[in-house]
Amino acid sequence: MKPLLGTLYLLGMLVPRGLGYDRSLVQHKNQVVDKTRSLWKNLETYSYNKYHPMEEIYLWMSQISEKHAEVVTQHLLGMTFEKRPMYYLKISQPSDNPKKIIWMDCGIHAREWIAPAFCQWFVKEILQNYKDNPRINRFLRNLDFYVLPVLNIDGYIYSWTTDRLWRKSRSSHNNGTCFGSDLNRNFNVSWCSIGASKNCQDLTFCGTEPVSEPETKAVSSFVESKKEDILCFLTIHSYGQLILTPYGYTKNKPSNHEELIQVGQKAANALKAKHGTNYRVGSSADILYPTSGSSRDWARDIGIPYSYTFELRDNGTEGFLLHETQIQPTCEEAMEAVLSILDDVYAKYWLSNTATKVTSTTVLLNLLWLFTSLL
Ligand SMILES: *[C@@H]1O[C@H](CO)[C@@H](O)[C@H](O)[C@H]1NC(C)=O
Ligand SMILES: *[C@@H]1O[C@H](CO)[C@@H](O)[C@H](O)[C@H]1NC(C)=O
Ligand SMILES: *[C@@H]1O[C@H](CO)[C@@H](O)[C@H](O)[C@H]1NC(C)=O
Ligand SMILES: [Zn+2]
């Protein structure tokens, strides 16, 4: 029944409504949806204070891009190991400006359910506010948001159907005797050198080679192809209440380490101002543990300047099983942190362009002065 769920869902997606596919399939699908309790008919009744199974997130993605077609489009990034489509949402206001990109992915680890909830919250907030909120409106003049709400779709579904604490993907190894790679150990950066395992039984199995997993490959190829334009790479996890900077694979620091810490600390302050929650800021190797092959380190090393991992609430009391009542405060405060990072990135990038303009004006004035004095 389990693989059927995805297939039925896909049928629902691909067959236009009203074309009349097998009634028993429809009934079966409805029963499945009933069981997952939140039958919702339109976006207005979609609850951002609940965790949603994957088929609802798929539906949410297509509905939100229909409803806000003027700014949101849905794009295929790739296919998972179990052949499910990976979609990202692009939020972009039409403009003649060349835009820069903010990347955000959630749910690379299956059991961290608050992460996909945050990606959905983030998209909702941007769409609700971009017209009237000058801060968000200004971002959208120069920035596009690319949001991948669930990176590890196969694992996420497995965590709903079979094992709530599943972390990895669902790729098959050792002749079908062992399942799943840790996708956040599978990126091509110091691959499997530290804080990762080559044993498929382990939680941190790094895969059979760098970028061996289709999900990792989909993200890597896409981000690589856009890297000149991506200013910010945000990857959302739980739990621990941390804002992590590169690196995990070494205690060495990237060239802009001080700035990353400063921007991160300011974000943690903005976060705390919302509900009083403490987040710590530092490099993964310094304040969490060593990790190799993570997407954050990889993104920084291909040249994306602002690369952060968020470890959302809590600090261990409920852990991965964070209660739904905490979704809203967790997302509200994390939203403040992300907006703070965007403020800084925005100011730095566009102010330094202004500075260039000032410099050329200065040069012009000097030339003028030189000209005048020659006369
Ligand atoms: C894999 O499993 C198949 C079927 O059980 C078996 O015939 C084959 O020898 C196995 N291969 C390896 C490398 O273990
Ligand atoms: C990994 O990166 C190295 C360079 O650091 C490159 O030579 C290699 O081809 C890459 N491998 C994959 C699978 O992308
Ligand atoms: C975790 O949260 C509790 C309650 O807010 C707090 O008392 C405790 O100091 C926190 N622990 C860490 C390690 O931050
Ligand atoms: Zn994680």
Tab-separated table of C-alpha atoms and ligand atoms in Angstrom:
chain	number	residue	atom	x	y	z
A	1	MET	CA	0.000	0.000	0.000
A	2	LYS	CA	2.778	2.380	0.814
A	3	PRO	CA	4.336	2.830	-2.629
A	4	LEU	CA	0.791	2.982	-3.959
A	5	LEU	CA	0.180	6.154	-1.998
A	6	GLY	CA	2.798	8.053	-3.983
A	7	THR	CA	1.616	6.573	-7.256
A	8	LEU	CA	-1.982	7.513	-6.564
A	9	TYR	CA	-0.943	10.928	-5.587
A	10	LEU	CA	1.008	11.324	-8.795
A	11	LEU	CA	-1.979	10.122	-10.771
A	12	GLY	CA	-3.994	12.832	-9.100
A	13	MET	CA	-1.388	15.374	-10.070
A	14	LEU	CA	-0.930	14.302	-13.647
A	15	VAL	CA	-4.488	13.506	-14.646
A	16	PRO	CA	-6.380	16.777	-14.947
A	17	ARG	CA	-9.276	16.968	-12.538
A	18	GLY	CA	-12.541	15.826	-14.084
A	19	LEU	CA	-10.926	13.529	-16.622
A	20	GLY	CA	-12.408	10.673	-14.631
A	21	TYR	CA	-9.904	8.088	-13.623
A	22	ASP	CA	-10.858	4.853	-11.898
A	23	ARG	CA	-13.391	5.588	-9.174
A	24	SER	CA	-11.938	2.979	-6.815
A	25	LEU	CA	-8.599	4.774	-7.020
A	26	VAL	CA	-10.278	8.042	-6.116
A	27	GLN	CA	-12.053	6.429	-3.187
A	28	HIS	CA	-8.873	4.848	-2.008
A	29	LYS	CA	-7.064	8.155	-2.227
A	30	ASN	CA	-9.794	9.870	-0.207
A	31	GLN	CA	-9.587	7.235	2.496
A	32	VAL	CA	-5.854	7.778	2.704
A	33	VAL	CA	-6.304	11.521	2.986
A	34	ASP	CA	-9.049	11.037	5.611
A	35	LYS	CA	-6.697	9.000	7.696
A	36	THR	CA	-4.186	11.824	7.691
A	37	ARG	CA	-6.927	13.997	9.186
A	38	SER	CA	-6.534	17.347	7.439
A	39	LEU	CA	-8.867	17.378	4.493
A	40	TRP	CA	-8.457	20.841	3.149
A	41	LYS	CA	-10.073	22.167	0.033
A	42	ASN	CA	-8.261	25.355	-0.647
A	43	LEU	CA	-5.285	27.346	0.506
A	44	GLU	CA	-7.361	29.449	2.894
A	45	THR	CA	-7.862	26.420	5.128
A	46	TYR	CA	-4.309	25.083	4.902
A	47	SER	CA	-2.881	25.058	8.399
A	48	TYR	CA	0.684	26.285	8.826
A	49	ASN	CA	0.511	25.136	12.441
A	50	LYS	CA	0.424	21.464	11.512
A	51	TYR	CA	2.842	18.994	10.045
A	52	HIS	CA	1.715	17.813	6.629
A	53	PRO	CA	2.279	14.523	4.872
A	54	MET	CA	4.076	14.729	1.556
A	55	GLU	CA	1.008	14.486	-0.662
A	56	GLU	CA	-0.440	17.543	1.043
A	57	ILE	CA	2.809	19.436	0.583
A	58	TYR	CA	2.783	18.515	-3.114
A	59	LEU	CA	-0.755	19.819	-3.374
A	60	TRP	CA	0.123	22.937	-1.400
A	61	MET	CA	3.000	23.648	-3.789
A	62	SER	CA	0.829	23.431	-6.875
A	63	GLN	CA	-2.002	25.444	-5.310
A	64	ILE	CA	0.207	28.216	-4.023
A	65	SER	CA	1.887	28.599	-7.396
A	66	GLU	CA	-1.528	28.730	-9.055
A	67	LYS	CA	-2.919	31.268	-6.619
A	68	HIS	CA	0.132	33.539	-6.699
A	69	ALA	CA	1.037	32.896	-10.313
A	70	GLU	CA	2.299	36.482	-10.687
A	71	VAL	CA	5.250	35.780	-8.348
A	72	VAL	CA	5.521	32.030	-7.715
A	73	THR	CA	6.411	29.292	-10.147
A	74	GLN	CA	6.973	25.617	-9.485
A	75	HIS	CA	9.939	23.903	-11.107
A	76	LEU	CA	11.209	20.361	-11.341
A	77	LEU	CA	14.651	19.989	-9.776
A	78	GLY	CA	15.083	16.242	-10.241
A	79	MET	CA	13.772	12.867	-9.135
A	80	THR	CA	14.342	11.031	-5.872
A	81	PHE	CA	15.701	7.500	-5.572
A	82	GLU	CA	12.128	6.184	-5.492
A	83	LYS	CA	11.319	8.287	-8.568
A	84	ARG	CA	9.276	11.020	-6.982
A	85	PRO	CA	9.535	14.522	-8.429
A	86	MET	CA	11.472	17.121	-6.440
A	87	TYR	CA	9.967	20.567	-6.952
A	88	TYR	CA	11.249	23.917	-5.825
A	89	LEU	CA	9.303	27.162	-5.708
A	90	LYS	CA	10.756	30.260	-7.299
A	91	ILE	CA	9.454	33.526	-5.870
A	92	SER	CA	10.327	36.283	-8.256
A	93	GLN	CA	8.823	39.633	-9.092
A	94	PRO	CA	9.036	40.515	-12.766
A	95	SER	CA	11.759	43.110	-13.259
A	96	ASP	CA	14.397	44.238	-15.705
A	97	ASN	CA	16.996	44.190	-12.931
A	98	PRO	CA	19.442	41.333	-13.021
A	99	LYS	CA	18.542	39.462	-9.815
A	100	LYS	CA	20.534	37.664	-7.192
A	101	ILE	CA	19.303	34.462	-5.573
A	102	ILE	CA	18.556	33.298	-2.039
A	103	TRP	CA	18.485	29.502	-1.794
A	104	MET	CA	16.611	27.728	0.996
A	105	ASP	CA	16.138	23.987	1.432
A	106	CYS	CA	14.339	22.131	4.178
A	107	GLY	CA	13.978	18.500	5.142
A	108	ILE	CA	17.273	17.002	3.989
A	109	HIS	CA	16.884	14.860	7.117
A	110	ALA	CA	13.570	13.047	7.135
A	111	ARG	CA	12.641	13.199	10.821
A	112	GLU	CA	13.210	16.933	11.241
A	113	TRP	CA	9.583	17.773	10.492
A	114	ILE	CA	9.783	21.347	11.706
A	115	ALA	CA	12.109	22.115	8.776
A	116	PRO	CA	9.596	21.597	5.928
A	117	ALA	CA	7.056	23.387	8.130
A	118	PHE	CA	9.415	26.360	8.207
A	119	CYS	CA	9.944	26.420	4.427
A	120	GLN	CA	6.174	26.554	4.003
A	121	TRP	CA	5.886	29.254	6.645
A	122	PHE	CA	8.608	31.274	4.925
A	123	VAL	CA	6.877	31.099	1.531
A	124	LYS	CA	3.532	32.042	3.112
A	125	GLU	CA	5.062	35.032	4.909
A	126	ILE	CA	6.767	36.359	1.789
A	127	LEU	CA	3.590	35.997	-0.266
A	128	GLN	CA	1.333	37.558	2.358
A	129	ASN	CA	3.578	40.542	2.818
A	130	TYR	CA	5.529	41.339	-0.297
A	131	LYS	CA	3.047	43.903	-1.571
A	132	ASP	CA	2.632	45.964	1.589
A	133	ASN	CA	5.696	45.313	3.697
A	134	PRO	CA	8.437	47.668	2.433
A	135	ARG	CA	11.222	45.485	3.821
A	136	ILE	CA	10.123	42.388	1.918
A	137	ASN	CA	9.081	44.418	-1.087
A	138	ARG	CA	12.581	45.852	-1.300
A	139	PHE	CA	14.197	42.389	-1.159
A	140	LEU	CA	12.096	41.242	-4.089
A	141	ARG	CA	13.263	44.090	-6.264
A	142	ASN	CA	16.744	42.611	-6.345
A	143	LEU	CA	16.397	39.076	-5.068
A	144	ASP	CA	14.639	35.895	-6.116
A	145	PHE	CA	13.897	33.178	-3.556
A	146	TYR	CA	14.369	29.541	-4.489
A	147	VAL	CA	12.740	27.317	-1.890
A	148	LEU	CA	12.941	23.523	-1.820
A	149	PRO	CA	10.378	22.609	0.872
A	150	VAL	CA	11.326	18.930	1.195
A	151	LEU	CA	14.702	17.796	-0.107
A	152	ASN	CA	14.570	14.199	1.143
A	153	ILE	CA	11.068	13.294	-0.006
A	154	ASP	CA	11.460	9.491	0.128
A	155	GLY	CA	12.792	9.707	3.664
A	156	TYR	CA	10.106	12.159	4.736
A	157	ILE	CA	7.354	9.832	3.519
A	158	TYR	CA	9.033	6.896	5.257
A	159	SER	CA	9.089	8.895	8.494
A	160	TRP	CA	5.303	9.299	8.185
A	161	THR	CA	4.459	5.746	7.177
A	162	THR	CA	6.977	3.530	8.910
A	163	ASP	CA	9.658	4.990	11.139
A	164	ARG	CA	9.126	8.429	12.668
A	165	LEU	CA	12.826	8.776	13.480
A	166	TRP	CA	14.152	7.907	10.012
A	167	ARG	CA	16.897	10.338	8.970
A	168	LYS	CA	18.435	9.207	5.678
A	169	SER	CA	17.252	8.856	2.103
A	170	ARG	CA	15.851	5.507	0.941
A	171	SER	CA	18.457	4.355	-1.556
A	172	SER	CA	19.178	0.652	-1.536
A	173	HIS	CA	22.617	-0.778	-0.777
A	174	ASN	CA	24.399	-4.083	-0.314
A	175	ASN	CA	22.043	-5.937	-2.581
A	176	GLY	CA	18.912	-4.590	-0.953
A	177	THR	CA	19.914	-5.438	2.603
A	178	CYS	CA	20.522	-1.887	3.763
A	179	PHE	CA	18.765	1.410	3.101
A	180	GLY	CA	19.477	5.094	3.007
A	181	SER	CA	22.339	7.561	2.713
A	182	ASP	CA	22.788	10.619	4.857
A	183	LEU	CA	22.298	13.212	2.117
A	184	ASN	CA	24.046	15.822	4.243
A	185	ARG	CA	27.231	13.735	4.166
A	186	ASN	CA	27.049	13.075	0.437
A	187	PHE	CA	28.085	16.446	-1.012
A	188	ASN	CA	31.409	16.750	-2.762
A	189	VAL	CA	33.415	18.482	-0.079
A	190	SER	CA	36.051	16.579	1.853
A	191	TRP	CA	33.740	13.628	1.326
A	192	CYS	CA	33.571	11.065	4.141
A	193	SER	CA	36.769	12.314	5.764
A	194	ILE	CA	35.320	12.979	9.221
A	195	GLY	CA	31.997	12.741	11.060
A	196	ALA	CA	30.561	10.336	8.479
A	197	SER	CA	30.519	6.595	7.960
A	198	LYS	CA	31.135	4.234	5.059
A	199	ASN	CA	28.921	1.618	6.695
A	200	CYS	CA	25.427	1.640	5.275
A	201	GLN	CA	23.941	0.594	8.613
A	202	ASP	CA	25.020	3.882	10.169
A	203	LEU	CA	22.958	7.048	10.505
A	204	THR	CA	25.708	9.092	8.871
A	205	PHE	CA	26.390	6.769	5.915
A	206	CYS	CA	28.023	9.055	3.342
A	207	GLY	CA	26.895	7.099	0.263
A	208	THR	CA	29.084	5.072	-2.061
A	209	GLU	CA	30.918	8.073	-3.514
A	210	PRO	CA	30.572	11.876	-3.522
A	211	VAL	CA	27.177	12.842	-4.964
A	212	SER	CA	26.161	9.192	-5.375
A	213	GLU	CA	22.543	10.007	-4.428
A	214	PRO	CA	20.035	11.411	-6.950
A	215	GLU	CA	18.730	14.004	-4.447
A	216	THR	CA	22.234	15.333	-3.772
A	217	LYS	CA	22.962	15.344	-7.480
A	218	ALA	CA	19.812	17.324	-8.255
A	219	VAL	CA	20.662	20.024	-5.708
A	220	SER	CA	24.382	20.138	-6.571
A	221	SER	CA	23.889	20.454	-10.315
A	222	PHE	CA	21.289	23.156	-9.966
A	223	VAL	CA	23.111	25.225	-7.353
A	224	GLU	CA	26.381	24.855	-9.253
A	225	SER	CA	24.704	26.134	-12.429
A	226	LYS	CA	23.463	29.248	-10.603
A	227	LYS	CA	26.350	29.785	-8.215
A	228	GLU	CA	27.467	33.125	-9.675
A	229	ASP	CA	24.101	34.578	-8.693
A	230	ILE	CA	23.446	32.853	-5.363
A	231	LEU	CA	24.300	35.159	-2.469
A	232	CYS	CA	22.912	33.095	0.315
A	233	PHE	CA	22.532	29.343	0.904
A	234	LEU	CA	20.274	28.468	3.846
A	235	THR	CA	19.692	24.862	4.820
A	236	ILE	CA	17.149	24.202	7.548
A	237	HIS	CA	17.371	21.396	10.137
A	238	SER	CA	16.394	20.583	13.675
A	239	TYR	CA	17.132	20.429	16.523
A	240	GLY	CA	19.596	22.305	18.743
A	241	GLN	CA	18.850	26.028	18.363
A	242	LEU	CA	21.991	26.825	16.408
A	243	ILE	CA	23.012	28.987	13.484
A	244	LEU	CA	25.979	27.188	11.996
A	245	THR	CA	28.606	28.620	9.691
A	246	PRO	CA	31.160	26.715	7.577
A	247	TYR	CA	33.026	24.531	8.190
A	248	GLY	CA	32.255	21.147	9.658
A	249	TYR	CA	35.106	19.305	7.953
A	250	THR	CA	37.859	21.447	9.426
A	251	LYS	CA	38.446	23.951	12.188
A	252	ASN	CA	39.966	26.247	9.557
A	253	LYS	CA	37.761	29.189	8.697
A	254	PRO	CA	36.470	30.569	5.393
A	255	SER	CA	37.816	33.952	4.303
A	256	ASN	CA	34.698	35.823	5.467
A	257	HIS	CA	34.390	33.973	8.774
A	258	GLU	CA	34.218	37.100	10.958
A	259	GLU	CA	31.454	38.545	8.853
A	260	LEU	CA	29.503	35.272	8.814
A	261	ILE	CA	29.641	35.179	12.604
A	262	GLN	CA	28.638	38.834	12.900
A	263	VAL	CA	25.675	38.453	10.547
A	264	GLY	CA	24.717	35.197	12.279
A	265	GLN	CA	24.914	36.743	15.742
A	266	LYS	CA	22.750	39.642	14.678
A	267	ALA	CA	20.228	37.120	13.338
A	268	ALA	CA	20.289	35.230	16.652
A	269	ASN	CA	19.622	38.522	18.467
A	270	ALA	CA	16.658	39.281	16.209
A	271	LEU	CA	15.390	35.752	16.803
A	272	LYS	CA	15.674	36.096	20.564
A	273	ALA	CA	13.826	39.416	20.519
A	274	LYS	CA	10.716	37.618	19.214
A	275	HIS	CA	10.077	34.987	21.909
A	276	GLY	CA	13.212	35.005	24.057
A	277	THR	CA	14.693	31.812	22.577
A	278	ASN	CA	18.456	31.409	22.726
A	279	TYR	CA	20.314	30.285	19.638
A	280	ARG	CA	24.079	29.897	19.535
A	281	VAL	CA	26.197	30.909	16.555
A	282	GLY	CA	29.433	29.363	15.380
A	283	SER	CA	31.068	27.016	12.945
A	284	SER	CA	29.836	23.440	12.940
A	285	ALA	CA	33.272	22.102	13.903
A	286	ASP	CA	33.481	24.563	16.801
A	287	ILE	CA	30.036	24.383	18.377
A	288	LEU	CA	28.384	21.155	17.129
A	289	TYR	CA	30.555	18.369	15.828
A	290	PRO	CA	32.800	17.645	12.839
A	291	THR	CA	30.963	16.725	9.620
A	292	SER	CA	32.210	16.209	6.094
A	293	GLY	CA	30.217	16.298	2.869
A	294	SER	CA	27.610	18.772	4.122
A	295	SER	CA	25.734	21.018	1.731
A	296	ARG	CA	26.603	24.142	3.748
A	297	ASP	CA	30.361	23.571	3.479
A	298	TRP	CA	30.060	22.585	-0.158
A	299	ALA	CA	28.069	25.736	-0.977
A	300	ARG	CA	30.652	27.962	0.725
A	301	ASP	CA	33.515	26.237	-1.099
A	302	ILE	CA	31.992	26.697	-4.543
A	303	GLY	CA	31.946	30.417	-3.766
A	304	ILE	CA	28.540	31.213	-2.264
A	305	PRO	CA	29.419	33.865	0.316
A	306	TYR	CA	26.687	33.452	2.959
A	307	SER	CA	26.115	29.834	3.798
A	308	TYR	CA	24.309	28.806	7.000
A	309	THR	CA	22.707	25.783	8.592
A	310	PHE	CA	19.808	26.489	10.924
A	311	GLU	CA	19.133	23.982	13.682
A	312	LEU	CA	15.647	24.987	14.793
A	313	ARG	CA	13.896	24.278	18.131
A	314	ASP	CA	14.148	22.774	20.500
A	315	ASN	CA	17.280	22.103	22.522
A	316	GLY	CA	16.442	18.484	23.252
A	317	THR	CA	13.312	18.292	25.397
A	318	GLU	CA	11.048	17.162	22.554
A	319	GLY	CA	13.818	16.940	19.988
A	320	PHE	CA	12.703	15.681	16.576
A	321	LEU	CA	9.190	15.146	17.987
A	322	LEU	CA	8.595	18.855	18.443
A	323	HIS	CA	4.917	19.411	19.266
A	324	GLU	CA	2.729	21.126	16.715
A	325	THR	CA	2.009	23.919	19.210
A	326	GLN	CA	5.641	24.948	18.790
A	327	ILE	CA	5.491	25.283	15.008
A	328	GLN	CA	4.237	28.853	15.066
A	329	PRO	CA	6.675	30.359	17.593
A	330	THR	CA	9.565	28.393	16.082
A	331	CYS	CA	8.761	29.687	12.612
A	332	GLU	CA	8.034	33.244	13.743
A	333	GLU	CA	11.370	33.631	15.461
A	334	ALA	CA	13.345	31.846	12.728
A	335	MET	CA	11.665	34.150	10.208
A	336	GLU	CA	13.128	37.119	12.109
A	337	ALA	CA	16.572	35.550	11.900
A	338	VAL	CA	16.320	34.936	8.156
A	339	LEU	CA	15.052	38.471	7.531
A	340	SER	CA	17.973	39.832	9.548
A	341	ILE	CA	20.434	37.878	7.399
A	342	LEU	CA	18.675	39.158	4.279
A	343	ASP	CA	18.914	42.756	5.572
A	344	ASP	CA	22.659	42.381	5.979
A	345	VAL	CA	23.223	40.597	2.687
A	346	TYR	CA	21.069	43.135	0.905
A	347	ALA	CA	22.758	46.135	2.501
A	348	LYS	CA	26.213	44.827	1.840
A	349	TYR	CA	25.594	43.883	-1.735
A	350	TRP	CA	23.669	46.929	-2.869
A	351	LEU	CA	25.502	49.421	-0.694
A	352	SER	CA	28.824	48.280	-2.107
A	353	ASN	CA	27.387	48.895	-5.579
A	354	THR	CA	26.385	52.376	-4.429
A	355	ALA	CA	29.911	52.831	-3.139
A	356	THR	CA	31.217	52.017	-6.607
A	357	LYS	CA	28.934	54.660	-8.054
A	358	VAL	CA	30.188	57.202	-5.508
A	359	THR	CA	33.732	56.322	-6.486
A	360	SER	CA	33.108	56.886	-10.176
A	361	THR	CA	31.377	60.184	-9.387
A	362	THR	CA	34.435	61.160	-7.369
A	363	VAL	CA	36.703	60.278	-10.283
A	364	LEU	CA	34.547	62.374	-12.583
A	365	LEU	CA	34.666	65.355	-10.238
A	366	ASN	CA	38.417	65.033	-9.982
A	367	LEU	CA	38.723	64.978	-13.748
A	368	LEU	CA	36.504	68.028	-13.958
A	369	TRP	CA	38.612	69.762	-11.372
A	370	LEU	CA	41.765	68.825	-13.277
A	371	PHE	CA	40.230	70.166	-16.481
A	372	THR	CA	39.212	73.430	-14.819
A	373	SER	CA	42.618	73.930	-13.285
A	374	LEU	CA	44.273	73.417	-16.654
A	375	LEU	CA	42.318	76.255	-18.169
B	1	LIG	C1	22.145	-10.389	-4.427
B	1	LIG	O1	20.950	-11.074	-4.201
B	1	LIG	C2	20.610	-12.001	-5.227
B	1	LIG	C3	19.218	-12.560	-4.945
B	1	LIG	O2	19.057	-12.842	-3.576
B	1	LIG	C4	21.678	-13.092	-5.295
B	1	LIG	O3	21.375	-13.996	-6.306
B	1	LIG	C5	23.018	-12.438	-5.544
B	1	LIG	O4	24.045	-13.397	-5.525
B	1	LIG	C6	23.315	-11.365	-4.526
B	1	LIG	N1	24.514	-10.630	-4.900
B	1	LIG	C7	25.463	-10.322	-4.041
B	1	LIG	C8	26.620	-9.556	-4.588
B	1	LIG	O5	25.402	-10.606	-2.859
B	2	LIG	C1	34.412	16.530	-6.718
B	2	LIG	O1	35.223	17.669	-6.706
B	2	LIG	C2	36.490	17.470	-7.292
B	2	LIG	C3	37.264	18.756	-7.158
B	2	LIG	O2	37.330	19.154	-5.833
B	2	LIG	C4	36.334	17.076	-8.735
B	2	LIG	O3	37.599	16.789	-9.279
B	2	LIG	C5	35.451	15.850	-8.840
B	2	LIG	O4	35.199	15.568	-10.193
B	2	LIG	C6	34.133	16.084	-8.112
B	2	LIG	N1	33.347	14.868	-8.121
B	2	LIG	C7	32.072	14.852	-8.395
B	2	LIG	C8	31.410	13.519	-8.352
B	2	LIG	O5	31.444	15.847	-8.665
B	3	LIG	C1	17.379	24.462	26.854
B	3	LIG	O1	16.174	25.134	27.139
B	3	LIG	C2	15.879	25.263	28.509
B	3	LIG	C3	14.521	25.879	28.640
B	3	LIG	O2	14.405	27.024	27.835
B	3	LIG	C4	16.985	26.070	29.172
B	3	LIG	O3	16.739	26.174	30.558
B	3	LIG	C5	18.335	25.407	28.941
B	3	LIG	O4	19.372	26.233	29.441
B	3	LIG	C6	18.556	25.181	27.462
B	3	LIG	N1	19.782	24.424	27.269
B	3	LIG	C7	20.716	24.806	26.391
B	3	LIG	C8	21.877	23.883	26.290
B	3	LIG	O5	20.643	25.828	25.731
B	4	ZN	ZN	19.573	17.522	10.233
